């Protein structure tokens, strides 16, 4: 696994980037569902 990350740092970075976007989107959804205006 470590060698694969070293060979494809760009792919690993993009995966973390999309995971962060997904987490932020889920947090926004939970926030608006739990605390509606």
Short mmCIF file of N, CA and C in Angstrom, two decimals:
data_model
loop_
_atom_site.label_atom_id
_atom_site.label_comp_id
_atom_site.label_asym_id
_atom_site.label_seq_id
_atom_site.Cartn_x
_atom_site.Cartn_y
_atom_site.Cartn_z
N UNK A 1 0.84 -1.20 0.00
CA UNK A 1 0.00 0.00 0.00
C UNK A 1 0.87 1.26 0.00
N UNK A 2 1.94 1.24 0.80
CA UNK A 2 2.79 2.43 0.87
C UNK A 2 3.43 2.72 -0.48
N UNK A 3 3.89 1.66 -1.16
CA UNK A 3 4.54 1.85 -2.47
C UNK A 3 3.53 2.43 -3.46
N UNK A 4 2.29 1.98 -3.39
CA UNK A 4 1.27 2.47 -4.33
C UNK A 4 1.04 3.96 -4.11
N UNK A 5 1.03 4.40 -2.85
CA UNK A 5 0.83 5.82 -2.57
C UNK A 5 2.00 6.63 -3.10
N UNK A 6 3.22 6.07 -2.99
CA UNK A 6 4.39 6.80 -3.48
C UNK A 6 4.38 6.89 -5.00
N UNK A 7 3.85 5.86 -5.66
CA UNK A 7 3.81 5.87 -7.13
C UNK A 7 2.74 6.85 -7.64
N UNK A 8 1.63 6.96 -6.92
CA UNK A 8 0.54 7.82 -7.38
C UNK A 8 0.15 8.82 -6.30
N UNK A 9 1.02 9.79 -6.01
CA UNK A 9 0.67 10.79 -4.98
C UNK A 9 -0.51 11.66 -5.41
N UNK A 10 -0.62 11.92 -6.72
CA UNK A 10 -1.72 12.75 -7.21
C UNK A 10 -3.07 12.09 -6.97
N UNK A 11 -3.14 10.78 -7.25
CA UNK A 11 -4.41 10.07 -7.05
C UNK A 11 -4.75 10.06 -5.57
N UNK A 12 -3.75 9.82 -4.72
CA UNK A 12 -4.00 9.78 -3.28
C UNK A 12 -4.50 11.14 -2.80
N UNK A 13 -3.90 12.23 -3.31
CA UNK A 13 -4.33 13.58 -2.93
C UNK A 13 -5.77 13.82 -3.36
N UNK A 14 -6.11 13.44 -4.59
CA UNK A 14 -7.47 13.66 -5.08
C UNK A 14 -8.46 12.85 -4.26
N UNK A 15 -8.11 11.63 -3.89
CA UNK A 15 -9.02 10.82 -3.07
C UNK A 15 -9.29 11.53 -1.75
N UNK A 16 -8.26 12.03 -1.10
CA UNK A 16 -8.46 12.75 0.17
C UNK A 16 -9.28 14.00 -0.06
N UNK A 17 -9.04 14.70 -1.19
CA UNK A 17 -9.78 15.92 -1.50
C UNK A 17 -11.27 15.63 -1.62
N UNK A 18 -11.63 14.57 -2.38
CA UNK A 18 -13.05 14.25 -2.56
C UNK A 18 -13.66 13.75 -1.26
N UNK A 19 -12.89 13.03 -0.44
CA UNK A 19 -13.42 12.59 0.86
C UNK A 19 -13.74 13.81 1.72
N UNK A 20 -12.86 14.82 1.70
CA UNK A 20 -13.12 16.04 2.47
C UNK A 20 -14.38 16.73 1.96
N UNK A 21 -14.56 16.81 0.64
CA UNK A 21 -15.76 17.43 0.07
C UNK A 21 -17.00 16.66 0.52
N UNK A 22 -16.94 15.34 0.48
CA UNK A 22 -18.09 14.53 0.90
C UNK A 22 -18.42 14.79 2.36
N UNK A 23 -17.41 14.83 3.23
CA UNK A 23 -17.64 15.07 4.66
C UNK A 23 -18.29 16.43 4.87
N UNK A 24 -17.78 17.46 4.17
CA UNK A 24 -18.35 18.80 4.31
C UNK A 24 -19.81 18.81 3.86
N UNK A 25 -20.10 18.16 2.74
CA UNK A 25 -21.49 18.11 2.25
C UNK A 25 -22.39 17.42 3.26
N UNK A 26 -21.93 16.31 3.83
CA UNK A 26 -22.74 15.58 4.82
C UNK A 26 -22.96 16.46 6.05
N UNK A 27 -21.92 17.17 6.48
CA UNK A 27 -22.05 18.05 7.65
C UNK A 27 -23.07 19.14 7.38
N UNK A 28 -23.06 19.73 6.15
CA UNK A 28 -24.04 20.75 5.81
C UNK A 28 -25.45 20.19 5.85
N UNK A 29 -25.63 18.98 5.31
CA UNK A 29 -26.96 18.36 5.28
C UNK A 29 -27.44 18.12 6.72
N UNK A 30 -26.57 17.55 7.55
CA UNK A 30 -26.95 17.28 8.95
C UNK A 30 -27.28 18.61 9.65
N UNK A 31 -26.48 19.64 9.41
CA UNK A 31 -26.69 20.93 10.06
C UNK A 31 -28.06 21.50 9.70
N UNK A 32 -28.42 21.48 8.41
CA UNK A 32 -29.69 22.05 7.97
C UNK A 32 -30.86 21.18 8.42
N UNK A 33 -30.65 19.86 8.52
CA UNK A 33 -31.74 18.97 8.97
C UNK A 33 -31.97 19.15 10.47
N UNK A 34 -30.88 19.25 11.23
CA UNK A 34 -31.01 19.36 12.69
C UNK A 34 -31.42 20.76 13.10
N UNK A 35 -30.96 21.78 12.36
CA UNK A 35 -31.25 23.16 12.73
C UNK A 35 -31.86 23.90 11.54
N UNK A 36 -33.13 23.61 11.23
CA UNK A 36 -33.77 24.31 10.10
C UNK A 36 -34.05 25.76 10.46
N UNK A 37 -34.01 26.62 9.43
CA UNK A 37 -34.28 28.04 9.68
C UNK A 37 -35.78 28.28 9.79
#
